[in-house]
Amino acid sequence: ALTYKTILGRGIHYGGLTPASIQIFVGGKLFRAVNCYFNVHVYDTILVATHDLKLETIVVASDFALEEKEIFNASEQFMLDPEPILGKVPVRIIRAGSPVSERLFQNPIVIEVGSPVQIVATFNGVSVRTEGIAMQRGRIGGFIKVKNVASSKILRVKVIDEHTVEVA
């Protein structure tokens, strides 16, 4: 009886050489061991940009298409559906045909420098509101500095929406 066993010592390397040890057994006894190297190419149907996506340009569904592409990084989480990133903007320029992942997108800027904002502070269930002026541009969920109009103090706040910030 002729049998064999293949051992991939360090796993499969996408887009590069993968070492493998092949052991050949005759009658259950080791006959020969051979070390080989394989060039592994992995393909998957993933979401790609249909054209160059520029900074601070809100993306829509027509900016993406499903396409079969070679995968070079096993740990990267590529997308199949654009829904989670619709309405967001790229963090860098994304070239046409490039695979996309959620980490490449962020919320758009909703507050500009000099915009009037409502500063909200909540403590023990009591909420206080006052007027402020944005000192920095801000994205929902991000932190910016605002100037309290009443006290002229500069505060670090979290952007809630285009008109509201919350004291962190």
mmCIF file of C-alpha atoms in Angstrom:
data_model
loop_
_atom_site.group_PDB
_atom_site.id
_atom_site.type_symbol
_atom_site.label_atom_id
_atom_site.label_comp_id
_atom_site.label_asym_id
_atom_site.label_seq_id
_atom_site.Cartn_x
_atom_site.Cartn_y
_atom_site.Cartn_z
ATOM 1 C CA ALA A 1 0.000 0.000 0.000
ATOM 2 C CA LEU A 2 1.325 3.392 -1.043
ATOM 3 C CA THR A 3 0.228 6.381 1.116
ATOM 4 C CA TYR A 4 1.464 9.909 1.694
ATOM 5 C CA LYS A 5 1.205 12.699 4.222
ATOM 6 C CA THR A 6 1.559 16.424 3.482
ATOM 7 C CA ILE A 7 2.662 18.839 6.213
ATOM 8 C CA LEU A 8 2.313 22.617 5.844
ATOM 9 C CA GLY A 9 4.600 23.789 8.643
ATOM 10 C CA ARG A 10 3.704 27.475 8.754
ATOM 11 C CA GLY A 11 0.388 27.510 6.917
ATOM 12 C CA ILE A 12 -0.386 28.770 3.438
ATOM 13 C CA HIS A 13 1.229 32.008 2.235
ATOM 14 C CA TYR A 14 -1.125 33.827 -0.142
ATOM 15 C CA GLY A 15 0.618 35.088 -3.279
ATOM 16 C CA GLY A 16 4.001 33.668 -2.256
ATOM 17 C CA LEU A 17 5.954 30.471 -1.778
ATOM 18 C CA THR A 18 4.490 27.978 0.673
ATOM 19 C CA PRO A 19 6.848 25.251 1.952
ATOM 20 C CA ALA A 20 5.428 21.734 2.248
ATOM 21 C CA SER A 21 6.902 18.476 3.431
ATOM 22 C CA ILE A 22 5.571 15.357 1.703
ATOM 23 C CA GLN A 23 6.181 12.003 3.360
ATOM 24 C CA ILE A 24 5.703 8.845 1.265
ATOM 25 C CA PHE A 25 4.926 5.551 3.017
ATOM 26 C CA VAL A 26 5.159 2.066 1.529
ATOM 27 C CA GLY A 27 3.446 -0.615 3.546
ATOM 28 C CA GLY A 28 3.042 1.818 6.432
ATOM 29 C CA LYS A 29 6.782 2.524 6.657
ATOM 30 C CA LEU A 30 8.395 5.829 5.700
ATOM 31 C CA PHE A 31 10.004 5.446 2.286
ATOM 32 C CA ARG A 32 11.008 9.030 1.495
ATOM 33 C CA ALA A 33 10.410 12.623 2.648
ATOM 34 C CA VAL A 34 10.508 15.445 0.124
ATOM 35 C CA ASN A 35 10.418 19.203 0.720
ATOM 36 C CA CYS A 36 8.572 21.210 -1.931
ATOM 37 C CA TYR A 37 7.582 24.809 -2.435
ATOM 38 C CA PHE A 38 4.255 25.846 -3.939
ATOM 39 C CA ASN A 39 3.272 29.242 -5.277
ATOM 40 C CA VAL A 40 -0.301 29.634 -3.983
ATOM 41 C CA HIS A 41 -2.824 31.921 -5.692
ATOM 42 C CA VAL A 42 -6.176 32.416 -3.958
ATOM 43 C CA TYR A 43 -9.093 34.121 -5.715
ATOM 44 C CA ASP A 44 -12.430 35.321 -4.374
ATOM 45 C CA THR A 45 -15.321 37.451 -5.561
ATOM 46 C CA ILE A 46 -15.085 40.667 -3.551
ATOM 47 C CA LEU A 47 -16.202 44.293 -3.641
ATOM 48 C CA VAL A 48 -13.949 46.631 -5.659
ATOM 49 C CA ALA A 49 -14.042 50.326 -6.565
ATOM 50 C CA THR A 50 -15.496 50.937 -10.058
ATOM 51 C CA HIS A 51 -13.473 54.173 -10.416
ATOM 52 C CA ASP A 52 -10.990 56.220 -8.382
ATOM 53 C CA LEU A 53 -12.581 57.215 -5.054
ATOM 54 C CA LYS A 54 -11.368 60.612 -3.862
ATOM 55 C CA LEU A 55 -10.976 61.933 -0.331
ATOM 56 C CA GLU A 56 -14.025 63.525 1.294
ATOM 57 C CA THR A 57 -16.336 62.330 -1.499
ATOM 58 C CA ILE A 58 -19.376 60.459 -0.156
ATOM 59 C CA VAL A 59 -19.648 56.991 -1.682
ATOM 60 C CA VAL A 60 -22.787 55.486 -3.215
ATOM 61 C CA ALA A 61 -23.638 51.942 -4.362
ATOM 62 C CA SER A 62 -22.636 52.638 -7.992
ATOM 63 C CA ASP A 63 -19.050 53.283 -6.814
ATOM 64 C CA PHE A 64 -18.624 49.526 -6.228
ATOM 65 C CA ALA A 65 -18.933 46.224 -8.081
ATOM 66 C CA LEU A 66 -18.298 42.563 -7.293
ATOM 67 C CA GLU A 67 -15.273 41.175 -9.099
ATOM 68 C CA GLU A 68 -13.052 38.116 -8.858
ATOM 69 C CA LYS A 69 -9.651 39.191 -7.527
ATOM 70 C CA GLU A 70 -6.524 37.513 -6.236
ATOM 71 C CA ILE A 71 -6.267 37.709 -2.445
ATOM 72 C CA PHE A 72 -2.782 38.462 -1.110
ATOM 73 C CA ASN A 73 -3.567 38.793 2.591
ATOM 74 C CA ALA A 74 -5.475 36.067 4.445
ATOM 75 C CA SER A 75 -6.161 38.352 7.432
ATOM 76 C CA GLU A 76 -7.783 41.177 5.410
ATOM 77 C CA GLN A 77 -11.581 41.263 5.630
ATOM 78 C CA PHE A 78 -12.861 42.156 2.161
ATOM 79 C CA MET A 79 -16.470 43.103 1.601
ATOM 80 C CA LEU A 80 -19.274 41.553 -0.444
ATOM 81 C CA ASP A 81 -21.896 44.223 0.255
ATOM 82 C CA PRO A 82 -21.352 48.008 0.143
ATOM 83 C CA GLU A 83 -24.203 48.773 2.590
ATOM 84 C CA PRO A 84 -21.999 49.366 5.707
ATOM 85 C CA ILE A 85 -19.894 52.019 3.931
ATOM 86 C CA LEU A 86 -22.564 53.883 1.948
ATOM 87 C CA GLY A 87 -22.620 57.566 2.922
ATOM 88 C CA LYS A 88 -19.033 57.432 4.206
ATOM 89 C CA VAL A 89 -15.855 58.856 2.668
ATOM 90 C CA PRO A 90 -12.501 57.186 1.878
ATOM 91 C CA VAL A 91 -9.621 57.720 4.340
ATOM 92 C CA ARG A 92 -7.246 57.754 1.342
ATOM 93 C CA ILE A 93 -7.571 57.694 -2.439
ATOM 94 C CA ILE A 94 -8.804 54.278 -3.569
ATOM 95 C CA ARG A 95 -7.861 53.360 -7.129
ATOM 96 C CA ALA A 96 -10.311 51.797 -9.606
ATOM 97 C CA GLY A 97 -10.329 47.991 -9.309
ATOM 98 C CA SER A 98 -8.904 48.016 -5.771
ATOM 99 C CA PRO A 99 -10.543 45.760 -3.177
ATOM 100 C CA VAL A 100 -12.347 47.649 -0.410
ATOM 101 C CA SER A 101 -12.749 46.974 3.295
ATOM 102 C CA GLU A 102 -14.536 48.910 6.044
ATOM 103 C CA ARG A 103 -11.241 50.202 7.474
ATOM 104 C CA LEU A 104 -10.760 52.288 4.315
ATOM 105 C CA PHE A 105 -13.798 54.488 5.083
ATOM 106 C CA GLN A 106 -14.829 56.984 7.742
ATOM 107 C CA ASN A 107 -17.762 59.270 8.483
ATOM 108 C CA PRO A 108 -17.887 62.500 6.461
ATOM 109 C CA ILE A 109 -17.112 65.876 8.031
ATOM 110 C CA VAL A 110 -20.342 67.329 9.458
ATOM 111 C CA ILE A 111 -18.937 70.296 11.422
ATOM 112 C CA GLU A 112 -16.682 72.959 9.913
ATOM 113 C CA VAL A 113 -14.374 75.387 11.736
ATOM 114 C CA GLY A 114 -16.414 78.349 13.019
ATOM 115 C CA SER A 115 -19.769 76.516 12.911
ATOM 116 C CA PRO A 116 -22.172 77.209 15.781
ATOM 117 C CA VAL A 117 -22.873 74.084 17.866
ATOM 118 C CA GLN A 118 -24.902 73.083 20.905
ATOM 119 C CA ILE A 119 -22.632 71.852 23.711
ATOM 120 C CA VAL A 120 -24.352 69.210 25.834
ATOM 121 C CA ALA A 121 -23.077 68.042 29.219
ATOM 122 C CA THR A 122 -24.846 65.320 31.197
ATOM 123 C CA PHE A 123 -24.082 64.491 34.816
ATOM 124 C CA ASN A 124 -26.169 62.255 37.103
ATOM 125 C CA GLY A 125 -29.129 62.463 34.734
ATOM 126 C CA VAL A 126 -29.045 66.281 34.539
ATOM 127 C CA SER A 127 -28.401 67.694 31.073
ATOM 128 C CA VAL A 128 -27.058 71.212 30.457
ATOM 129 C CA ARG A 129 -26.899 72.910 27.031
ATOM 130 C CA THR A 130 -24.975 75.963 25.925
ATOM 131 C CA GLU A 131 -23.786 77.566 22.701
ATOM 132 C CA GLY A 132 -20.343 76.941 21.274
ATOM 133 C CA ILE A 133 -18.184 77.601 18.219
ATOM 134 C CA ALA A 134 -16.278 74.738 16.533
ATOM 135 C CA MET A 135 -12.504 75.262 16.560
ATOM 136 C CA GLN A 136 -11.899 72.189 14.357
ATOM 137 C CA ARG A 137 -13.639 70.187 11.652
ATOM 138 C CA GLY A 138 -15.459 67.149 12.998
ATOM 139 C CA ARG A 139 -16.950 63.792 12.020
ATOM 140 C CA ILE A 140 -19.753 61.989 13.872
ATOM 141 C CA GLY A 141 -18.154 59.963 16.666
ATOM 142 C CA GLY A 142 -14.910 61.935 16.505
ATOM 143 C CA PHE A 143 -13.512 64.448 18.997
ATOM 144 C CA ILE A 144 -12.927 68.154 18.347
ATOM 145 C CA LYS A 145 -12.248 71.346 20.271
ATOM 146 C CA VAL A 146 -15.027 73.923 20.700
ATOM 147 C CA LYS A 147 -15.125 77.304 22.364
ATOM 148 C CA ASN A 148 -17.896 77.859 24.916
ATOM 149 C CA VAL A 149 -19.487 81.181 23.877
ATOM 150 C CA ALA A 150 -20.534 82.064 27.457
ATOM 151 C CA SER A 151 -17.229 81.327 29.218
ATOM 152 C CA SER A 152 -14.715 81.461 26.310
ATOM 153 C CA LYS A 153 -13.252 78.154 27.561
ATOM 154 C CA ILE A 154 -11.967 75.614 25.052
ATOM 155 C CA LEU A 155 -13.473 72.141 25.531
ATOM 156 C CA ARG A 156 -12.716 68.755 23.988
ATOM 157 C CA VAL A 157 -16.047 67.291 22.902
ATOM 158 C CA LYS A 158 -17.483 64.334 20.972
ATOM 159 C CA VAL A 159 -19.431 65.071 17.776
ATOM 160 C CA ILE A 160 -23.007 63.730 18.034
ATOM 161 C CA ASP A 161 -24.449 65.237 14.832
ATOM 162 C CA GLU A 162 -23.979 68.314 12.620
ATOM 163 C CA HIS A 163 -25.306 70.659 15.320
ATOM 164 C CA THR A 164 -24.602 68.885 18.631
ATOM 165 C CA VAL A 165 -21.456 67.998 20.569
ATOM 166 C CA GLU A 166 -21.114 66.334 23.965
ATOM 167 C CA VAL A 167 -18.563 66.995 26.691
ATOM 168 C CA ALA A 168 -16.389 63.880 26.986
#
